[in-house]
Amino acid sequence: MAKLSLQPVHTRILTEYDDIVNAIAYYGGDDIGSEDIVCVAETVVAITQGRVTRPEELKPSWQARLLNRFVPKEGSMASIYGMQAAMDAEGEWKTMFWFVVGAIAKLFKKRGVFYKHVRQASLIDDVTGTMPPYDKHIVYGPANADKLCDKIVKKTGAYGAVVADVNDLKRSAVLGASRGINPKEIARILIDNPFGNDSQMTPIVIIKDYANVRNG
Amino acid sequence: MIILTIVDICMTIIGVIAIGYLAFRIFAKMQGDERIVFQTKKHTNFRLEDISFDKVHLVAEVPYKNLGKQNGTIMDCFARAYLPREQFDTVSVETWVCDVKRKRSDNYWESVIIEANKGGLVEVHLILKGLNGNIRDDAQYFPHMSVDIIAQIVGRSDWHMTKSRIVLHPDDVSRALAI
């Protein structure tokens, strides 16, 4: 495939009082064409869906207090609030079950079992994980990402849309995509993190002329 | 016989849970938690940052350190100045705190993770405003004023608030205002 052009779109800080589809249409505007793919950062999608909470609003269970002690100190699940947020989203006993299974699997050198089955544990951003004013919040992963992408396509007339989780450590995943879009291919295109860091406030990236380049 | 067996099983289960709980408590104790402290005894004197006819801006630096074994997060941090009108009624005080590595003047504290055995510096900003319009006149005979640095901290366990006190001395004000 020929080299694709990636165009970051600057926005103001979007909050739970914004509608992400309208925001994409507003800020993307005429830059979004019928051959383009609209990519939107998963954290911003989650925030606009109101999928945020604060430690002050959570009541850590004994399961969260127990499990967080066995997570390396750098991770979001190392805090009782991050762990409790994952448990609230996925269920306390389910989280505990997969945590134990994951620990056993690690003994057999199989990593990532816990995060594979308790998806929110890998998607949650703990306090400090997001830019102000959400640096004091815990941000969950987005909900109904595929449906949202279909809505974005309908509203903007783009060729496709994806919700992506990308960082500077060359980790790229597509959490939701509109019909007909190959998530793995888009994840590879986004691997260099065209969203930049939070302070650049470019949560939308347009893959220009994708359909033409792909078919041409 | 059956009853004794059931009692045995129950006692075994209770024993295993008790030993497990005890082992976890010992593990958690050894693992530790954050212990972020503001080292107020090491704070600098307040120095002049800016001055105008009706107000003076003073800044002091206060070191902080995570003395614990685990990472800790300062989620929020702000300063509170204690200058009741009964004590001194010709100056109003505005305060804020910022990390020297993330300087900002919007009175917003950006959450920051402090690794174990690491630390940093916060700046405590005070703006004294003369209520009659001339700070040099209004701040004459300024008293000792306590300033608390209030922080919301979280680590492995529940979030909690801390209060650490520094004092603005009359000499610092006089020096800044050259009175």
Short mmCIF file of C-alpha atoms in Angstrom, two decimals, chain B residues 4-178:
data_model
loop_
_atom_site.label_atom_id
_atom_site.label_comp_id
_atom_site.label_asym_id
_atom_site.label_seq_id
_atom_site.Cartn_x
_atom_site.Cartn_y
_atom_site.Cartn_z
CA LEU B 4 -17.10 -34.37 64.78
CA THR B 5 -16.03 -34.68 61.15
CA ILE B 6 -18.09 -31.60 60.20
CA VAL B 7 -16.58 -29.67 63.12
CA ASP B 8 -13.11 -30.76 61.98
CA ILE B 9 -13.76 -29.58 58.45
CA CYS B 10 -15.14 -26.24 59.66
CA MET B 11 -12.17 -25.71 61.97
CA THR B 12 -9.79 -26.54 59.14
CA ILE B 13 -11.49 -24.04 56.81
CA ILE B 14 -11.47 -21.34 59.49
CA GLY B 15 -7.82 -22.11 60.23
CA VAL B 16 -6.82 -21.88 56.56
CA ILE B 17 -8.69 -18.55 56.16
CA ALA B 18 -7.09 -17.19 59.34
CA ILE B 19 -3.60 -18.24 58.25
CA GLY B 20 -4.22 -16.82 54.76
CA TYR B 21 -5.42 -13.52 56.23
CA LEU B 22 -2.45 -13.34 58.58
CA ALA B 23 -0.03 -14.12 55.74
CA PHE B 24 -1.63 -11.39 53.60
CA ARG B 25 -1.38 -8.84 56.42
CA ILE B 26 2.30 -9.68 56.91
CA PHE B 27 2.88 -9.46 53.13
CA ALA B 28 1.08 -6.10 52.93
CA LYS B 29 3.04 -4.78 55.90
CA MET B 30 6.34 -5.83 54.30
CA GLN B 31 5.28 -4.46 50.92
CA GLY B 32 4.47 -1.10 52.54
CA ASP B 33 2.77 1.91 51.06
CA GLU B 34 3.58 5.44 50.00
CA ARG B 35 4.56 7.94 52.68
CA ILE B 36 4.69 11.33 51.03
CA VAL B 37 5.70 14.10 53.38
CA PHE B 38 6.18 17.82 52.87
CA GLN B 39 9.46 18.70 54.54
CA THR B 40 8.34 22.01 55.96
CA LYS B 41 11.43 22.40 58.13
CA LYS B 42 13.47 22.69 54.95
CA HIS B 43 11.32 25.34 53.28
CA THR B 44 12.93 28.51 51.97
CA ASN B 45 11.99 31.96 53.22
CA PHE B 46 9.33 33.74 51.22
CA ARG B 47 10.97 35.85 48.52
CA LEU B 48 9.64 38.65 46.38
CA GLU B 49 8.30 37.48 43.03
CA ASP B 50 6.46 40.61 41.92
CA ILE B 51 5.21 43.85 43.36
CA SER B 52 2.82 46.60 42.33
CA PHE B 53 1.26 49.55 44.12
CA ASP B 54 -1.53 47.57 45.72
CA LYS B 55 -0.15 44.04 45.97
CA VAL B 56 2.93 41.94 46.51
CA HIS B 57 3.56 38.41 45.25
CA LEU B 58 5.71 36.18 47.49
CA VAL B 59 6.99 32.66 46.84
CA ALA B 60 8.58 29.98 49.03
CA GLU B 61 9.77 26.53 48.06
CA VAL B 62 8.96 23.44 50.09
CA PRO B 63 10.54 20.05 49.37
CA TYR B 64 8.51 16.87 49.49
CA LYS B 65 9.60 13.25 49.46
CA ASN B 66 8.05 9.82 49.26
CA LEU B 67 9.62 8.02 52.22
CA GLY B 68 7.52 4.89 51.66
CA LYS B 69 8.20 1.72 49.68
CA GLN B 70 5.44 2.17 47.11
CA ASN B 71 4.56 4.80 44.52
CA GLY B 72 2.23 7.51 45.74
CA THR B 73 0.14 10.09 43.93
CA ILE B 74 -0.46 13.66 45.03
CA MET B 75 -3.92 14.00 43.52
CA ASP B 76 -4.57 17.49 44.73
CA CYS B 77 -2.64 20.12 46.63
CA PHE B 78 -3.49 23.62 47.70
CA ALA B 79 -2.50 26.21 50.25
CA ARG B 80 -4.65 27.83 52.87
CA ALA B 81 -3.53 31.02 54.58
CA TYR B 82 -4.80 31.79 58.04
CA LEU B 83 -5.24 35.54 58.39
CA PRO B 84 -8.50 36.22 60.22
CA ARG B 85 -9.72 39.80 60.17
CA GLU B 86 -9.60 39.81 63.97
CA GLN B 87 -5.83 39.52 63.61
CA PHE B 88 -5.18 41.77 60.61
CA ASP B 89 -7.84 43.47 58.50
CA THR B 90 -6.06 45.59 55.91
CA VAL B 91 -4.66 42.86 53.67
CA SER B 92 -6.39 40.04 51.76
CA VAL B 93 -4.47 36.92 50.78
CA GLU B 94 -4.62 34.78 47.65
CA THR B 95 -2.73 31.47 47.62
CA TRP B 96 -1.80 28.62 45.33
CA VAL B 97 0.66 25.77 45.11
CA CYS B 98 2.40 24.31 42.09
CA ASP B 99 5.09 21.76 41.43
CA VAL B 100 8.30 23.42 40.22
CA LYS B 101 8.47 20.89 37.38
CA ARG B 102 4.96 21.80 36.24
CA LYS B 103 4.69 25.49 36.98
CA ARG B 104 1.27 27.00 36.51
CA SER B 105 -0.61 29.98 37.89
CA ASP B 106 -4.23 28.87 37.46
CA ASN B 107 -4.47 27.43 40.98
CA TYR B 108 -4.87 23.95 39.47
CA TRP B 109 -2.78 21.12 40.85
CA GLU B 110 -1.92 18.54 38.24
CA SER B 111 -1.87 15.04 39.75
CA VAL B 112 1.60 13.59 39.94
CA ILE B 113 3.04 10.17 40.78
CA ILE B 114 5.96 10.19 43.20
CA GLU B 115 8.07 7.07 43.08
CA ALA B 116 9.39 5.55 46.28
CA ASN B 117 12.42 7.45 47.63
CA LYS B 118 11.94 10.23 45.11
CA GLY B 119 10.64 13.73 45.69
CA GLY B 120 10.49 17.24 44.42
CA LEU B 121 9.67 20.81 45.26
CA VAL B 122 6.46 22.76 45.46
CA GLU B 123 6.19 26.49 45.25
CA VAL B 124 3.79 28.17 47.64
CA HIS B 125 2.54 31.43 46.16
CA LEU B 126 1.00 34.22 48.21
CA ILE B 127 -0.42 37.44 46.86
CA LEU B 128 -1.02 40.01 49.58
CA LYS B 129 -3.38 42.75 48.45
CA GLY B 130 -3.77 46.00 50.36
CA LEU B 131 -7.45 46.62 51.02
CA ASN B 132 -6.97 50.40 51.15
CA GLY B 133 -5.01 50.45 47.90
CA ASN B 134 -1.38 50.83 49.02
CA ILE B 135 0.26 47.57 50.03
CA ARG B 136 3.21 49.30 51.71
CA ASP B 137 0.86 51.11 54.08
CA ASP B 138 -1.61 48.27 54.46
CA ALA B 139 1.00 45.61 55.25
CA GLN B 140 2.78 47.57 57.97
CA TYR B 141 2.97 45.54 61.18
CA PHE B 142 1.98 42.40 59.26
CA PRO B 143 1.79 39.49 61.76
CA HIS B 144 3.16 35.95 61.58
CA MET B 145 0.78 34.16 59.23
CA SER B 146 0.38 30.36 59.12
CA VAL B 147 0.00 28.76 55.72
CA ASP B 148 -1.10 25.11 55.47
CA ILE B 149 -0.22 22.98 52.47
CA ILE B 150 -3.14 20.60 52.14
CA ALA B 151 -2.69 17.55 49.96
CA GLN B 152 -4.85 14.63 48.87
CA ILE B 153 -2.64 11.57 48.56
CA VAL B 154 -3.28 8.03 47.38
CA GLY B 155 -1.10 4.94 47.15
CA ARG B 156 -1.84 1.26 47.64
CA SER B 157 -4.48 2.01 50.26
CA ASP B 158 -7.25 4.57 50.81
CA TRP B 159 -6.77 8.18 49.80
CA HIS B 160 -6.13 10.57 52.65
CA MET B 161 -5.51 14.25 53.31
CA THR B 162 -2.41 15.73 54.89
CA LYS B 163 -1.78 19.19 56.30
CA SER B 164 1.71 20.65 56.62
CA ARG B 165 2.32 24.09 58.02
CA ILE B 166 4.77 26.82 57.13
CA VAL B 167 4.81 30.39 58.40
CA LEU B 168 5.14 33.71 56.63
CA HIS B 169 7.25 35.87 58.90
CA PRO B 170 6.79 39.64 59.22
CA ASP B 171 10.46 40.06 58.29
CA ASP B 172 9.83 38.41 54.89
CA VAL B 173 7.02 40.88 54.20
CA SER B 174 9.06 43.87 55.36
CA ARG B 175 12.02 42.78 53.24
CA ALA B 176 9.85 42.33 50.16
CA LEU B 177 8.18 45.70 50.62
CA ALA B 178 11.35 47.46 51.75
#
